Coordinates of C-alpha atoms in Angstrom, one line a residue:
M98 CA -205.9 -13.9 -29.4
K99 CA -207.0 -16.3 -25.9
I100 CA -209.8 -18.7 -26.8
V101 CA -211.2 -19.1 -23.4
P102 CA -215.2 -21.1 -23.5
S103 CA -217.4 -19.6 -22.1
I104 CA -219.4 -22.3 -20.3
E105 CA -215.8 -22.4 -18.1
K106 CA -216.6 -19.2 -16.8
E107 CA -219.8 -19.4 -16.1
S108 CA -221.2 -20.3 -11.7
P109 CA -220.9 -24.2 -11.2
D110 CA -224.8 -24.2 -11.8
E111 CA -225.1 -23.4 -15.1
I112 CA -222.3 -25.6 -15.6
R113 CA -223.8 -28.0 -14.5
R114 CA -226.9 -27.0 -16.3
F115 CA -224.9 -27.3 -19.4
Q116 CA -223.0 -30.4 -19.2
E117 CA -226.6 -32.3 -18.2
S118 CA -228.1 -31.3 -22.2
K119 CA -224.7 -32.7 -22.8
V120 CA -224.8 -36.2 -21.2
R121 CA -228.2 -36.5 -22.4
E122 CA -226.9 -36.6 -26.4
L123 CA -224.5 -38.9 -25.3
L124 CA -226.6 -41.5 -23.7
M125 CA -229.4 -40.7 -26.9
H126 CA -226.0 -42.0 -29.3
V127 CA -224.8 -45.0 -27.4
A128 CA -228.5 -46.1 -27.1
Q129 CA -228.6 -46.1 -30.4
H130 CA -225.2 -46.7 -32.2
S131 CA -223.0 -48.8 -29.2
P132 CA -222.9 -51.9 -29.6
Y133 CA -221.9 -52.5 -26.5
Y134 CA -223.7 -50.5 -24.4
Q135 CA -227.1 -51.8 -26.6
K136 CA -226.4 -55.1 -25.0
I137 CA -225.1 -53.3 -21.8
F138 CA -228.5 -51.2 -21.6
S139 CA -230.1 -54.4 -22.6
A140 CA -228.9 -56.7 -19.9
T141 CA -229.3 -54.5 -16.7
G142 CA -233.0 -52.6 -17.9
V143 CA -231.8 -49.2 -18.0
D144 CA -233.7 -46.9 -20.0
V145 CA -231.7 -43.7 -21.0
S146 CA -234.7 -41.8 -20.8
A147 CA -234.6 -42.4 -17.3
F148 CA -232.3 -40.1 -17.1
K149 CA -233.3 -36.5 -16.1
G150 CA -230.8 -35.3 -14.6
L151 CA -226.8 -35.7 -13.5
D152 CA -227.8 -37.2 -10.7
D153 CA -229.8 -40.1 -12.4
L154 CA -226.2 -41.4 -13.9
S155 CA -225.3 -43.7 -11.1
L156 CA -228.4 -45.4 -12.6
F157 CA -226.0 -46.0 -15.8
P158 CA -222.8 -49.2 -15.2
T159 CA -219.7 -48.1 -15.0
T160 CA -217.1 -49.5 -18.0
S161 CA -214.6 -50.8 -17.1
K162 CA -210.4 -51.1 -18.9
D163 CA -210.9 -54.4 -19.3
E164 CA -214.8 -54.2 -20.8
F165 CA -212.5 -52.0 -23.1
H166 CA -210.4 -54.5 -23.9
N167 CA -212.0 -57.2 -24.0
H168 CA -214.8 -55.7 -26.6
N169 CA -212.4 -52.6 -27.8
W170 CA -214.8 -53.0 -31.9
E171 CA -218.3 -53.2 -30.0
F172 CA -217.8 -49.3 -29.0
L173 CA -217.4 -48.7 -32.5
A174 CA -220.4 -46.2 -32.5
V175 CA -220.5 -45.1 -36.2
P176 CA -220.1 -47.0 -39.4
S177 CA -216.7 -48.0 -41.0
S178 CA -216.4 -45.8 -43.5
R179 CA -216.4 -43.1 -41.0
I180 CA -213.1 -43.2 -39.9
V181 CA -210.7 -40.6 -40.5
E182 CA -207.5 -41.9 -37.8
Y183 CA -206.5 -45.4 -35.7
T184 CA -204.6 -44.8 -32.6
S185 CA -204.2 -46.9 -29.7
T186 CA -203.3 -46.7 -25.7
S187 CA -200.0 -46.7 -24.7
G188 CA -199.7 -51.0 -23.0
T189 CA -198.7 -49.5 -20.6
L190 CA -200.9 -51.9 -18.0
G191 CA -201.4 -54.7 -20.7
N192 CA -202.2 -54.9 -24.8
P193 CA -203.2 -51.7 -26.3
V194 CA -206.8 -50.9 -27.3
T195 CA -207.4 -49.2 -31.0
I196 CA -209.8 -45.5 -30.4
A197 CA -211.0 -45.1 -33.8
L198 CA -211.6 -41.7 -34.9
T199 CA -214.3 -39.4 -37.6
E200 CA -213.1 -36.6 -38.5
N201 CA -215.2 -34.7 -36.3
D202 CA -213.4 -36.3 -33.6
L203 CA -210.4 -34.9 -34.9
Q204 CA -211.5 -32.2 -35.0
R205 CA -213.1 -31.7 -31.6
L206 CA -209.6 -33.6 -31.0
A207 CA -207.7 -30.3 -32.8
Y208 CA -210.0 -27.6 -30.3
N209 CA -209.1 -29.9 -27.1
E210 CA -205.5 -29.1 -27.2
C211 CA -206.0 -26.0 -28.4
I212 CA -208.4 -24.3 -25.6
S213 CA -205.5 -26.3 -23.5
F214 CA -202.8 -24.4 -24.7
T215 CA -204.7 -21.9 -24.3
C216 CA -204.9 -22.9 -20.5
A217 CA -200.9 -22.4 -20.2
D218 CA -200.9 -19.2 -21.7
G219 CA -200.3 -20.3 -25.1
T220 CA -200.8 -17.8 -28.2
P221 CA -200.7 -17.3 -31.7
D222 CA -197.4 -15.6 -31.1
D223 CA -196.2 -18.9 -29.1
L224 CA -193.2 -20.9 -31.3
F225 CA -193.9 -24.2 -30.1
Q226 CA -190.8 -27.6 -29.6
L227 CA -192.3 -30.9 -29.6
M228 CA -190.1 -33.3 -27.5
L229 CA -192.6 -36.3 -28.4
T230 CA -193.8 -38.9 -30.6
L231 CA -196.4 -38.2 -33.4
D232 CA -196.0 -41.8 -34.9
R233 CA -196.7 -44.8 -33.4
Q234 CA -200.3 -44.3 -33.5
F235 CA -199.9 -41.9 -30.9
M236 CA -202.5 -39.7 -30.1
A237 CA -202.0 -37.3 -27.6
G238 CA -198.6 -36.2 -30.5
M239 CA -201.3 -36.1 -33.0
A240 CA -203.3 -34.1 -30.5
Y241 CA -200.6 -31.3 -29.8
Y242 CA -199.9 -30.4 -33.1
E243 CA -203.5 -30.3 -34.2
G244 CA -204.4 -28.8 -31.3
I245 CA -200.8 -26.0 -32.1
R246 CA -201.7 -25.8 -35.8
K247 CA -205.5 -24.1 -34.2
L248 CA -204.7 -22.2 -32.6
G249 CA -202.0 -20.2 -35.2
A250 CA -199.0 -20.5 -32.9
G251 CA -195.9 -22.0 -35.2
L252 CA -194.6 -25.2 -33.9
I253 CA -191.2 -27.6 -34.3
R254 CA -191.7 -31.1 -34.7
V255 CA -188.0 -32.8 -33.3
G256 CA -189.4 -35.5 -31.7
P257 CA -187.8 -37.2 -28.4
G258 CA -184.5 -36.9 -29.1
L259 CA -180.8 -36.5 -27.3
P260 CA -180.5 -33.5 -25.5
S261 CA -177.4 -32.1 -27.9
M262 CA -180.4 -32.7 -30.8
Q263 CA -183.0 -30.7 -29.0
W264 CA -180.5 -27.5 -28.0
D265 CA -179.7 -27.5 -30.9
I266 CA -182.6 -27.0 -33.0
I267 CA -183.2 -24.4 -29.4
H268 CA -180.3 -22.1 -30.3
R269 CA -180.8 -22.3 -34.0
L270 CA -185.0 -21.7 -33.6
K271 CA -185.8 -20.2 -30.8
P272 CA -188.5 -22.0 -29.7
T273 CA -190.6 -19.8 -26.8
A274 CA -191.9 -23.4 -25.3
L275 CA -191.4 -27.0 -24.8
V276 CA -193.9 -29.6 -25.0
A277 CA -191.6 -32.1 -22.9
V278 CA -192.1 -35.0 -20.1
P279 CA -190.3 -33.6 -16.8
S280 CA -188.2 -35.9 -16.3
F281 CA -186.0 -35.4 -19.9
L282 CA -185.7 -31.4 -18.9
I283 CA -183.9 -32.8 -16.0
K284 CA -181.1 -34.4 -18.7
L285 CA -181.9 -31.1 -20.8
I286 CA -180.2 -28.8 -17.4
E287 CA -178.0 -31.3 -16.9
Y288 CA -176.6 -31.0 -20.4
A289 CA -176.7 -27.7 -20.5
H290 CA -175.0 -27.9 -17.1
A291 CA -172.0 -29.9 -18.7
Q292 CA -172.2 -27.7 -21.5
G293 CA -171.7 -24.4 -20.2
I294 CA -175.2 -23.3 -22.1
N295 CA -176.4 -20.0 -20.7
L296 CA -179.8 -21.0 -19.2
A297 CA -181.8 -18.0 -18.3
A298 CA -180.8 -16.8 -21.9
S299 CA -182.5 -19.4 -23.4
S300 CA -185.4 -18.6 -25.7
V301 CA -187.6 -21.2 -23.4
K302 CA -190.4 -18.9 -21.3
K303 CA -192.6 -22.1 -20.8
V304 CA -193.0 -25.8 -20.9
I305 CA -196.4 -27.8 -21.5
C306 CA -195.5 -30.9 -19.5
I307 CA -196.8 -34.3 -20.1
G308 CA -196.8 -37.7 -18.5
E309 CA -195.2 -37.3 -15.4
A310 CA -197.0 -35.5 -12.2
L311 CA -195.1 -32.2 -11.7
R312 CA -197.0 -31.6 -8.4
T313 CA -197.7 -33.0 -5.0
S314 CA -201.7 -33.8 -3.6
D315 CA -200.7 -30.6 -2.0
L316 CA -200.8 -28.3 -5.6
Q317 CA -197.4 -28.0 -4.6
L318 CA -194.6 -28.4 -6.9
N319 CA -193.1 -31.7 -6.3
I320 CA -189.0 -32.9 -6.0
L321 CA -189.3 -33.6 -10.1
G322 CA -190.3 -30.0 -10.5
T323 CA -188.5 -28.3 -7.7
R324 CA -185.4 -29.1 -9.0
I325 CA -186.8 -28.0 -13.0
K326 CA -187.2 -24.5 -11.7
D327 CA -184.5 -24.2 -9.1
A328 CA -182.7 -24.3 -12.0
W329 CA -184.5 -23.5 -14.6
D330 CA -186.9 -20.3 -14.5
V331 CA -189.4 -20.8 -16.8
A332 CA -193.6 -20.9 -16.3
L333 CA -194.3 -25.0 -15.8
Y334 CA -197.5 -26.5 -16.5
G335 CA -198.9 -28.9 -15.7
T336 CA -201.2 -31.6 -17.3
Y337 CA -203.7 -35.1 -17.5
A338 CA -205.2 -36.9 -20.5
S339 CA -205.6 -40.3 -21.7
T340 CA -206.3 -41.8 -25.3
E341 CA -209.6 -43.0 -23.6
M342 CA -211.2 -39.3 -22.8
Q343 CA -210.3 -37.6 -25.9
T344 CA -209.5 -34.2 -23.6
A345 CA -206.7 -33.1 -21.1
F346 CA -206.8 -31.1 -17.9
T347 CA -204.6 -27.8 -18.3
E348 CA -203.3 -26.0 -15.4
C349 CA -203.9 -22.3 -15.9
E350 CA -201.0 -19.9 -14.5
H351 CA -201.5 -19.9 -10.9
G352 CA -201.1 -24.3 -11.0
R353 CA -204.1 -25.3 -8.9
G354 CA -204.5 -28.5 -11.2
G355 CA -205.9 -29.2 -13.9
H356 CA -208.8 -27.4 -15.6
H357 CA -212.1 -29.4 -17.1
H358 CA -213.9 -28.3 -20.1
P359 CA -216.9 -29.7 -20.1
E360 CA -218.4 -29.4 -23.3
L361 CA -216.1 -32.4 -24.1
I362 CA -215.7 -34.2 -20.8
Y363 CA -218.0 -35.1 -18.0
V364 CA -215.7 -36.3 -14.4
E365 CA -217.2 -38.1 -11.2
I366 CA -214.6 -39.5 -7.9
L367 CA -215.6 -42.6 -6.8
D368 CA -215.0 -44.6 -4.6
D369 CA -213.9 -48.6 -4.3
A370 CA -218.1 -48.8 -4.2
G371 CA -218.6 -47.0 -6.9
E372 CA -220.1 -43.8 -5.3
P373 CA -219.2 -40.4 -5.7
V374 CA -216.5 -38.4 -2.8
P375 CA -216.4 -35.3 -0.8
M376 CA -214.3 -33.0 -3.2
G377 CA -210.9 -32.7 -1.9
T378 CA -210.8 -36.5 -1.2
P379 CA -208.5 -39.3 -3.7
G380 CA -210.9 -42.0 -5.9
E381 CA -210.9 -42.4 -9.1
I382 CA -211.5 -40.8 -11.9
T383 CA -214.1 -41.6 -14.2
I384 CA -215.4 -39.8 -17.4
T385 CA -218.1 -39.8 -19.9
T386 CA -216.8 -38.2 -23.3
L387 CA -219.3 -35.5 -24.7
G388 CA -219.0 -35.0 -28.2
V389 CA -217.3 -37.9 -29.1
E390 CA -218.6 -39.6 -32.4
G391 CA -216.3 -43.6 -33.0
M392 CA -216.1 -44.9 -29.6
P393 CA -218.0 -42.9 -26.8
L394 CA -217.5 -44.0 -23.3
L395 CA -220.2 -43.8 -20.3
R396 CA -219.1 -43.3 -16.9
Y397 CA -215.9 -45.1 -17.7
K398 CA -213.3 -45.6 -14.8
T399 CA -209.8 -44.9 -15.8
G400 CA -207.9 -46.2 -13.2
D401 CA -206.5 -43.1 -11.9
I402 CA -207.1 -41.6 -8.5
A403 CA -207.0 -38.6 -8.0
V404 CA -208.7 -35.7 -6.3
A405 CA -210.5 -33.1 -7.6
Y406 CA -211.2 -29.1 -6.1
Q407 CA -214.4 -26.9 -7.2
D408 CA -214.0 -23.9 -5.9
S409 CA -213.2 -20.8 -8.2
C410 CA -209.8 -21.0 -10.2
R411 CA -208.1 -17.2 -9.9
C412 CA -207.5 -17.6 -13.6
G413 CA -211.8 -16.4 -13.8
R414 CA -212.6 -20.3 -14.6
N415 CA -215.5 -22.0 -12.3
T416 CA -214.9 -25.3 -13.7
L417 CA -213.6 -28.3 -11.6
R418 CA -209.9 -28.7 -10.9
L419 CA -208.0 -32.6 -11.1
G420 CA -205.0 -32.4 -8.8
P421 CA -202.0 -35.0 -10.3
V422 CA -202.2 -38.5 -10.4
L423 CA -201.5 -39.9 -7.1
G424 CA -200.9 -43.6 -8.8
R425 CA -203.5 -45.9 -10.9
K426 CA -205.7 -48.5 -9.1
Q427 CA -203.9 -51.4 -11.0
Q428 CA -200.7 -50.4 -9.1
M429 CA -201.5 -50.4 -5.7
I430 CA -198.3 -51.3 -3.9
K431 CA -198.4 -52.9 -0.2
L432 CA -195.6 -52.4 1.4
K433 CA -195.1 -53.8 5.5
G434 CA -199.2 -52.2 6.0
T435 CA -198.3 -49.1 4.2
T436 CA -200.3 -48.8 0.8
V437 CA -197.9 -46.8 -2.0
Y438 CA -198.4 -46.2 -5.4
P439 CA -194.6 -45.7 -8.2
P440 CA -195.1 -42.0 -7.9
G441 CA -194.4 -41.6 -4.4
V442 CA -191.6 -43.5 -5.0
F443 CA -190.7 -41.7 -8.1
D444 CA -190.5 -38.9 -5.6
A445 CA -188.3 -40.2 -3.6
L446 CA -185.9 -40.5 -6.5
N447 CA -185.5 -37.6 -7.7
E448 CA -185.1 -36.5 -4.5
V449 CA -182.2 -37.6 -4.9
G450 CA -179.7 -36.3 -7.3
D451 CA -176.7 -39.0 -7.7
V452 CA -179.2 -40.7 -9.4
I453 CA -178.9 -40.8 -13.8
D454 CA -181.7 -43.1 -14.2
Y455 CA -184.0 -45.4 -12.5
V456 CA -187.0 -48.8 -13.3
V457 CA -189.3 -49.4 -9.7
E458 CA -190.3 -53.1 -9.8
V459 CA -192.7 -54.5 -7.3
V460 CA -192.8 -58.3 -7.5
S461 CA -193.9 -61.4 -5.4
G462 CA -192.0 -62.8 -1.7
R463 CA -191.6 -65.9 -0.5
L464 CA -195.3 -64.8 1.1
G465 CA -196.5 -64.1 -0.9
T466 CA -196.5 -59.7 -0.1
D467 CA -195.3 -57.0 -2.5
E468 CA -191.3 -56.4 -2.6
L469 CA -189.9 -52.9 -4.4
R470 CA -186.8 -53.1 -6.2
L471 CA -185.2 -50.2 -7.6
H472 CA -182.8 -50.8 -10.5
L473 CA -180.2 -47.3 -10.1
L474 CA -178.0 -45.8 -13.0
V475 CA -175.7 -44.6 -10.9
K476 CA -171.4 -43.1 -11.5
E477 CA -169.9 -46.2 -9.5
S478 CA -168.4 -43.8 -7.4
A479 CA -171.4 -42.8 -5.9
Q480 CA -173.2 -46.1 -5.3
Q481 CA -172.6 -46.1 -2.0
A482 CA -173.3 -42.6 -0.7
T483 CA -176.1 -43.0 -2.9
I484 CA -177.4 -46.0 -1.3
E485 CA -177.3 -44.9 2.1
R486 CA -179.3 -41.8 1.5
L487 CA -181.9 -42.9 -0.2
K488 CA -182.6 -45.5 2.9
E489 CA -182.7 -42.4 4.5
V490 CA -185.0 -40.8 2.1
F491 CA -187.5 -44.5 2.0
K492 CA -187.1 -44.5 5.6
A493 CA -188.8 -40.6 6.0
R494 CA -190.7 -41.2 2.9
L495 CA -192.6 -44.8 3.2
R496 CA -191.1 -46.5 5.5
V497 CA -190.1 -49.5 4.2
A498 CA -186.4 -50.2 3.1
P499 CA -186.0 -51.4 -1.0
T500 CA -184.3 -53.5 -2.5
I501 CA -181.4 -51.5 -4.5
M502 CA -179.8 -52.9 -7.3
F503 CA -177.4 -51.2 -9.8
V504 CA -177.4 -51.4 -13.8
T505 CA -176.0 -49.8 -16.6
Q506 CA -177.5 -47.2 -19.2
A507 CA -178.1 -50.5 -21.6
E508 CA -179.8 -52.3 -18.7
I509 CA -182.1 -49.6 -18.1
D510 CA -183.0 -48.9 -22.0
K511 CA -183.5 -52.1 -21.6
L512 CA -186.0 -52.4 -18.5
Q513 CA -187.3 -49.1 -19.8
L514 CA -188.5 -50.3 -23.3
I515 CA -190.2 -53.8 -22.2
G516 CA -192.2 -54.4 -24.5
K517 CA -191.6 -52.5 -27.8
S518 CA -193.7 -49.3 -25.6
R519 CA -193.7 -46.1 -27.6
K520 CA -192.8 -44.6 -23.9
P521 CA -190.4 -45.6 -21.9
K522 CA -191.3 -47.2 -18.7
R523 CA -190.5 -46.1 -14.7
F524 CA -192.4 -49.3 -13.5
I525 CA -192.6 -52.6 -14.0
D526 CA -195.7 -54.7 -11.8
S527 CA -193.3 -58.2 -11.6
R528 CA -196.2 -59.8 -9.0
S529 CA -197.4 -63.2 -9.9

């Protein structure tokens, strides 16, 4: 049975009224139980009684990633005896932050992924193959696992193993759906072509894509998404989530952005001055968690830049939708007057078929300006042609010429695992 919360199909006005009551509950919770927000409310003189509606949320201060990192345990809003699971962020932009969850938080997380998989046309009849880690305090892996169990579907916990192992399991157990990073799907496709595997004959019908964008800012498939679809006729569903928000935004079959779950999170899209931007305009995703007991967050600035859409979706949901993350605020690169985010560079590299793998590095030049280095894994016979093609692509797309460095597989592996991150890094910020 397809689980679609009734609130998601209510009118925008009804969704707004519903969220006002949920935000009011959150404000009461943090005012009574969160040492961090008690301190901040006292220092700024704000009172939760001042909240009469969502327009009043601007009276309350935002929370930055640095504040969450520097005061991590002051955000704990329950006795430590109630914590049943400790997770952490990946540490992509610095040291990881611990997120502590109560039993109710775990149930909320399972519910979130259950309705998210439903949004991606998941059913109890599906068999999901999980191509991601479930260990190392990785919240997402646990969330997918629990969400699929709550959905009533079957699952296969494979982890991020080699394409040969993944295909062996696909052939033997015949999953109908995969949960995977899009760039890894390219490796599955390449392995299938090399081994004469008929992609069209596989049992896989859909893929829930995590960790990388599938679409451009106008919600069309980007180069990566197009390469997958051209080779393998499976349904692709993009997602956006973070450990801090404990909530996911997942596309439906129409692929018009990740759907918002109003009972789980409140979303603002803000400019650099902290003011709301018009719908359809890029801004920083700022979230308020709803129903989180352990470490609730109020107006938390994620650092992710995206566009929100409010028009009704053909699936019948009237919820806000988030487009792909255009970049992270801290990862903005200025190249000869042009503002660039890593996803734009990744998209350009994905356009060049001979590039097997890569790491993008930004460094400070002699004059203090940003410069781009591309560490590329390319067959030696294709290196010169790749240089010429990359010059064309970068000139057309970004109007800059990066420094190109060809590296070995071992060097790529070392770069991608800098800091022992649990997920491979494709971007390194080495600016002084």
